[in-house]
Coordinates of C-alpha atoms and ligand atoms in Angstrom, one line a residue:
M30 CA 190.6 13.0 37.1
E31 CA 188.5 10.6 39.1
T32 CA 185.7 9.1 37.0
D33 CA 184.5 6.3 39.1
I34 CA 182.2 8.2 41.4
D35 CA 179.6 6.3 43.3
I36 CA 176.2 7.1 42.0
N37 CA 173.4 5.4 43.7
I38 CA 170.7 4.5 41.2
T39 CA 167.1 3.9 42.0
R40 CA 165.0 3.0 39.0
V41 CA 161.3 3.7 38.3
E42 CA 159.0 0.7 38.7
S43 CA 157.4 1.4 35.3
S44 CA 158.4 3.9 32.7
K45 CA 156.1 6.9 31.9
L46 CA 157.4 6.8 28.3
K47 CA 154.4 4.8 27.1
D48 CA 152.1 7.7 27.8
I49 CA 154.1 10.2 25.7
N50 CA 154.4 10.7 21.9
L51 CA 158.0 11.8 21.4
E52 CA 157.1 12.8 17.8
N53 CA 154.8 15.5 18.9
I54 CA 156.0 17.3 22.1
P55 CA 156.4 21.0 23.0
F56 CA 159.7 22.4 24.4
G57 CA 160.5 21.7 28.0
K58 CA 157.1 20.4 29.2
Y59 CA 157.7 16.7 29.8
F60 CA 160.4 15.1 31.9
S61 CA 162.0 11.7 31.6
D62 CA 161.7 8.9 34.2
H63 CA 164.8 9.8 36.2
M64 CA 166.8 12.8 37.6
L65 CA 170.1 13.3 39.2
E66 CA 170.4 14.9 42.6
A67 CA 173.4 15.8 44.8
D68 CA 173.8 17.9 48.0
Y69 CA 176.5 20.3 49.1
E70 CA 177.1 20.4 52.9
N71 CA 180.1 21.1 55.1
G72 CA 182.2 22.1 52.1
E73 CA 181.7 19.0 50.0
W74 CA 179.3 17.4 47.5
K75 CA 177.6 14.2 48.7
N76 CA 174.6 11.9 48.2
V77 CA 175.0 11.8 44.4
E78 CA 172.1 9.8 43.2
I79 CA 169.9 9.0 40.2
K80 CA 166.3 8.4 41.2
P81 CA 162.8 8.7 39.8
Y82 CA 161.8 12.3 38.8
Q83 CA 159.8 13.6 41.7
P84 CA 158.9 16.7 43.7
L85 CA 161.3 18.2 46.1
V86 CA 160.4 18.9 49.7
I87 CA 161.6 22.4 50.6
E88 CA 161.2 24.8 53.5
P89 CA 159.5 28.2 52.9
S90 CA 162.6 29.9 54.2
L91 CA 164.8 28.3 51.4
A92 CA 167.4 30.9 50.5
A93 CA 167.2 30.5 46.8
L94 CA 163.6 31.6 46.8
H95 CA 164.4 34.8 48.7
Y96 CA 167.7 35.9 47.3
G97 CA 168.0 34.1 44.0
Q98 CA 171.3 32.1 44.4
S99 CA 170.2 29.8 41.5
I100 CA 172.0 28.9 38.2
F101 CA 171.3 26.6 35.4
E102 CA 172.5 25.2 32.0
G103 CA 170.9 24.0 28.8
I104 CA 172.4 21.2 26.8
K105 CA 171.0 18.8 24.1
A106 CA 171.2 15.1 23.5
Y107 CA 170.6 13.7 20.0
K108 CA 170.0 10.3 18.5
D109 CA 171.5 9.3 15.2
A110 CA 169.9 7.1 12.5
N111 CA 171.3 4.0 14.2
G112 CA 169.8 4.9 17.5
E113 CA 173.1 5.9 19.1
G114 CA 172.9 8.7 21.6
Y115 CA 175.2 11.8 21.8
I116 CA 175.5 14.9 23.9
F117 CA 176.6 18.1 22.1
R118 CA 179.6 19.9 23.8
P119 CA 178.6 19.3 27.4
Y120 CA 182.1 20.0 28.7
D121 CA 181.7 23.6 27.6
N122 CA 178.5 23.9 29.6
F123 CA 180.2 22.3 32.6
K124 CA 182.9 25.0 32.5
R125 CA 180.3 27.8 32.1
F126 CA 178.2 26.3 34.9
N127 CA 181.1 26.8 37.3
I128 CA 181.8 30.3 36.0
S129 CA 178.1 31.1 36.8
A130 CA 178.5 29.5 40.2
A131 CA 181.6 31.5 41.1
R132 CA 179.8 34.8 40.1
M133 CA 176.9 33.9 42.4
C134 CA 179.2 33.0 45.4
M135 CA 178.1 29.3 45.0
P136 CA 180.4 26.3 45.2
T137 CA 181.7 24.8 41.9
I138 CA 180.6 21.3 41.0
P139 CA 183.3 18.7 40.3
E140 CA 183.7 17.5 36.8
E141 CA 182.9 13.9 37.6
I142 CA 179.6 14.7 39.2
F143 CA 178.5 17.0 36.3
M144 CA 179.8 15.0 33.4
E145 CA 179.7 11.4 34.7
G146 CA 176.3 12.0 36.4
M147 CA 174.9 13.5 33.2
K148 CA 176.2 10.6 31.0
Q149 CA 174.8 8.0 33.4
L150 CA 171.5 9.7 33.6
V151 CA 171.1 10.2 29.8
A152 CA 172.2 6.5 29.3
L153 CA 169.6 5.3 31.7
D154 CA 166.8 7.4 30.0
K155 CA 168.2 6.9 26.4
N156 CA 164.8 5.7 25.1
W157 CA 163.5 9.2 25.9
I158 CA 165.7 10.8 23.3
P159 CA 163.4 11.6 20.3
S160 CA 164.6 10.5 16.9
K161 CA 162.4 12.9 14.9
E162 CA 164.2 15.8 13.1
D163 CA 164.2 19.0 15.2
H164 CA 163.4 16.9 18.3
T165 CA 166.0 16.4 21.0
M166 CA 166.4 15.7 24.6
Y167 CA 167.0 19.0 26.5
I168 CA 169.3 18.5 29.5
R169 CA 168.8 21.0 32.3
P170 CA 171.4 21.0 35.1
L171 CA 170.7 23.5 37.9
M172 CA 172.0 24.4 41.4
F173 CA 170.4 26.5 44.1
A174 CA 170.9 27.6 47.7
T175 CA 169.2 25.5 50.3
D176 CA 170.0 27.2 53.6
T177 CA 166.9 28.1 55.6
L178 CA 167.8 31.4 57.0
L179 CA 166.6 34.9 56.2
G180 CA 170.0 36.7 56.6
V181 CA 171.5 37.9 53.3
R182 CA 174.7 36.0 52.8
P183 CA 175.9 33.1 50.6
S184 CA 174.3 29.9 51.6
D185 CA 176.3 27.1 53.2
T186 CA 174.3 24.4 51.5
Y187 CA 173.2 23.8 47.9
K188 CA 171.4 21.3 45.8
F189 CA 172.5 20.2 42.3
L190 CA 170.0 18.5 39.9
I191 CA 170.0 17.3 36.4
L192 CA 166.6 17.0 34.6
L193 CA 165.9 15.6 31.1
S194 CA 163.2 17.0 29.0
P195 CA 162.5 15.4 25.6
S196 CA 161.5 18.4 23.5
G197 CA 160.2 19.6 20.1
P198 CA 161.4 22.9 18.5
Y199 CA 161.6 26.1 20.7
Y200 CA 160.6 28.5 18.0
T201 CA 158.5 27.1 15.2
S202 CA 158.6 30.2 12.9
P203 CA 161.0 33.1 12.3
M204 CA 161.0 35.8 14.9
K205 CA 160.1 39.5 15.0
I206 CA 162.6 41.4 17.3
Y207 CA 162.2 44.8 18.9
V208 CA 165.3 46.8 19.8
E209 CA 165.0 47.5 23.5
E210 CA 165.7 51.1 24.6
K211 CA 163.9 51.2 28.0
Y212 CA 165.0 48.1 30.0
S213 CA 168.6 46.7 30.3
R214 CA 169.6 43.1 30.7
S215 CA 173.1 43.6 31.8
V216 CA 175.9 46.1 32.6
K217 CA 179.7 45.8 32.9
G218 CA 180.4 44.6 36.4
G219 CA 177.0 42.8 36.5
A220 CA 176.2 39.2 35.8
G221 CA 175.3 39.1 32.1
F222 CA 177.8 36.4 31.4
S223 CA 176.3 34.0 33.9
K224 CA 173.3 31.8 33.5
N225 CA 171.7 32.8 36.9
A226 CA 167.9 32.8 37.4
G227 CA 167.7 36.5 38.2
N228 CA 168.8 37.5 34.7
Y229 CA 165.7 35.8 33.3
A230 CA 163.3 37.2 35.9
T231 CA 164.4 40.8 35.1
S232 CA 164.2 40.3 31.4
M233 CA 160.6 39.1 31.2
I234 CA 159.0 42.5 31.4
A235 CA 160.8 43.6 28.2
A236 CA 159.7 40.6 26.3
K237 CA 156.1 41.1 27.6
E238 CA 156.0 44.7 26.4
A239 CA 157.6 43.7 23.1
R240 CA 154.9 41.1 22.6
A241 CA 152.2 43.7 23.3
K242 CA 153.7 45.7 20.3
G243 CA 153.6 42.6 18.1
Y244 CA 157.1 41.3 18.5
D245 CA 158.4 37.9 19.8
Q246 CA 161.5 39.1 21.8
V247 CA 163.9 42.0 22.2
L248 CA 167.4 42.8 21.1
W249 CA 169.2 44.0 24.2
T250 CA 171.3 47.2 24.0
D251 CA 173.8 48.6 26.5
P252 CA 172.3 50.4 29.5
F253 CA 173.9 53.8 29.0
E254 CA 173.2 54.8 25.4
H255 CA 170.9 52.0 24.3
K256 CA 173.0 51.8 21.2
W257 CA 175.5 49.0 21.5
L258 CA 174.0 45.6 20.8
Q259 CA 174.2 42.7 23.2
E260 CA 171.9 39.7 22.4
V261 CA 168.4 38.7 21.4
G262 CA 166.3 37.4 24.3
M263 CA 168.1 34.3 25.5
M264 CA 170.2 33.9 22.4
N265 CA 173.3 35.4 21.0
V266 CA 172.8 37.4 17.8
M267 CA 174.7 37.3 14.5
F268 CA 174.4 39.6 11.5
I269 CA 175.7 39.0 8.0
I270 CA 176.7 42.4 6.7
D271 CA 177.9 42.5 3.1
G272 CA 179.0 38.8 3.4
V273 CA 180.8 39.2 6.7
A274 CA 179.5 37.6 9.9
V275 CA 179.5 40.1 12.8
T276 CA 178.5 39.4 16.4
P277 CA 179.0 41.5 19.6
E278 CA 182.2 40.8 21.4
L279 CA 182.2 39.2 24.9
S280 CA 185.0 41.2 26.6
E281 CA 182.8 43.4 28.9
G282 CA 181.1 40.4 30.5
T283 CA 177.6 41.7 29.6
I284 CA 176.9 38.9 27.1
L285 CA 176.5 35.2 27.6
N286 CA 179.3 33.2 26.1
G287 CA 177.1 30.8 24.1
V288 CA 178.2 27.4 23.0
T289 CA 176.1 27.8 19.9
R290 CA 177.7 31.2 19.2
N291 CA 181.1 29.6 19.5
S292 CA 180.2 26.6 17.3
A293 CA 178.7 29.0 14.7
I294 CA 182.0 31.1 14.6
V295 CA 184.1 27.9 14.2
L296 CA 181.9 26.6 11.4
L297 CA 181.5 29.9 9.5
K298 CA 185.3 30.3 9.5
E299 CA 185.6 26.8 8.0
M300 CA 183.1 27.8 5.3
G301 CA 185.4 30.6 4.4
I302 CA 183.2 33.3 5.8
E303 CA 185.0 36.2 7.7
V304 CA 183.8 36.5 11.3
Q305 CA 184.2 39.7 13.3
E306 CA 183.6 39.7 17.1
R307 CA 183.4 43.4 17.9
R308 CA 181.3 46.3 19.2
L309 CA 178.3 46.7 17.0
S310 CA 175.8 49.6 17.2
I311 CA 172.2 49.8 16.1
D312 CA 173.1 52.8 13.9
E313 CA 175.5 50.6 11.9
I314 CA 172.7 48.0 11.5
V315 CA 170.2 50.6 10.3
E316 CA 172.8 52.1 7.9
A317 CA 173.7 48.6 6.5
Y318 CA 170.0 47.9 6.1
K319 CA 169.3 51.1 4.2
K320 CA 172.2 50.4 1.9
G321 CA 170.9 46.9 1.2
Q322 CA 174.0 45.4 2.9
L323 CA 172.3 43.7 5.8
N324 CA 171.9 40.2 4.3
E325 CA 170.9 38.1 7.3
V326 CA 170.1 38.3 11.0
F327 CA 169.7 35.3 13.3
G328 CA 169.9 34.2 16.9
C329 CA 172.1 31.4 18.2
G330 CA 171.3 29.3 21.2
T331 CA 171.0 25.7 22.3
A332 CA 167.2 25.7 22.6
A333 CA 166.5 27.3 19.2
T334 CA 169.8 26.5 17.4
I335 CA 169.9 29.0 14.6
A336 CA 166.8 31.2 14.7
P337 CA 166.2 33.5 11.7
I338 CA 164.8 36.9 12.4
K339 CA 162.2 38.2 9.9
E340 CA 161.9 41.7 11.2
L341 CA 163.8 44.1 13.4
G342 CA 161.9 47.0 14.9
Y343 CA 163.8 50.1 16.1
G344 CA 161.4 52.7 17.5
D345 CA 159.0 53.3 14.6
Y346 CA 161.5 52.1 12.0
R347 CA 160.9 48.6 10.7
M348 CA 163.4 46.4 9.0
P349 CA 161.7 43.4 7.4
F350 CA 163.7 40.5 5.9
D351 CA 162.9 37.7 3.5
V352 CA 164.3 34.8 5.6
E353 CA 164.0 32.5 2.5
T354 CA 167.1 34.4 1.2
F355 CA 169.2 33.6 4.4
K356 CA 171.7 31.3 2.7
I357 CA 174.4 31.5 5.4
A358 CA 172.0 30.8 8.2
A359 CA 170.5 27.9 6.4
K360 CA 173.9 26.4 5.6
L361 CA 175.1 26.9 9.1
R362 CA 171.9 25.3 10.5
K363 CA 172.3 22.3 8.2
E364 CA 176.0 21.9 9.1
M365 CA 175.2 22.0 12.8
D366 CA 172.4 19.5 12.5
D367 CA 174.5 17.2 10.4
I368 CA 177.1 17.2 13.2
R369 CA 174.7 16.8 16.0
Y370 CA 172.6 14.0 14.4
A371 CA 176.0 12.4 13.6
R372 CA 175.4 12.4 9.8
I373 CA 178.9 13.7 9.1
P374 CA 182.2 13.1 10.9
D375 CA 182.7 15.1 14.2
T376 CA 186.0 16.7 13.3
H377 CA 185.9 19.0 16.3
N378 CA 185.3 16.4 19.0
W379 CA 182.0 18.1 20.0
M380 CA 180.0 15.0 20.4
V381 CA 180.1 12.9 23.6
K382 CA 178.8 9.4 22.9
I383 CA 176.7 7.8 25.6
Ligands
LIG30 C1 171.8 30.1 27.3 C2 171.9 31.5 26.7 C3 172.4 31.8 25.4 C4 172.9 30.7 24.5 O1 173.9 29.9 24.9 P1 174.1 28.5 24.3 O2 175.3 27.9 25.0 O3 174.4 28.6 22.9 O4 172.9 27.7 24.6 C5 172.5 33.1 25.0 N1 172.1 34.1 25.8 C6 171.6 33.9 27.0 C7 171.1 35.0 27.8 C8 171.4 32.6 27.5 O5 170.8 32.4 28.7

């Protein structure tokens, strides 16, 4: 592997950091001083550069705007008590980014541009990583089609960017989730496993209608019977049923293969908790709830980490939970945070030091 790629760096004249209080920031609203940019043309990636965060100049005919060839990733960087910076499992996001690219007929990105580019960018803007608990630097790689032509076909040219957004917590309180029976997020043969922009555009109406009913997000179900569970909003979902952790399996390609989901599975097994990845129906969940065996429900995702769910609504039936009793979710959350803020040894090699 070639790691000595040439990245041209142009620094800002003066940092914007002095105008921002990293202790009190919303999620994804502010961006650091620099960004990474690269272009794909004539079958190769070129012009890899780090430069001041700035607007892009685009043509109105930009293919990504019309036909949605656009993908992204979400990764987090942390600072430990000594001020050292780390990125959590970026290599897994790199692999998933290229899986998304292939599904959308987009070129893959070489490892050295994604990984080395990200490391250099994060190192340059290291002062932007918040040190307050629950505050992190969210890393947003993205790629989109840049041909300027209205014919529907895969673009020949693309742009790759990495943005850095110092961020506070995504969800500040436990969520109320509505079991979705009208809209569908994904279907076998579709693109549910990829992080492409269109998946989010088509899901917003369900979240909007759920909010009108007093919920925060939806629990997606399969498109045929609205019975088999997929994921919650933009997170994977996990249930603790009679002490066993159960999460929907990935084999149909309808569910995003979350890095947080995978980390949770590894850590739960190490804690001695049985984990089952399998088909899981809403009927089984309701039955377990009625029997008093549904101990905990939570979402897993990079933005929110482990997000406890305080109520599930299925039609008119409501399943409230006392999230204070969620012992496994709390233990998992603590274990993950201890690893990511480098308070305990990183026995899985998940942390990439910058
Ligand atoms: C990003 C995402 C997740 C979570 O994946 P992580 O790698 O844990 O961040 C889950 N579901 C959807 C739909 C997502 O977009």
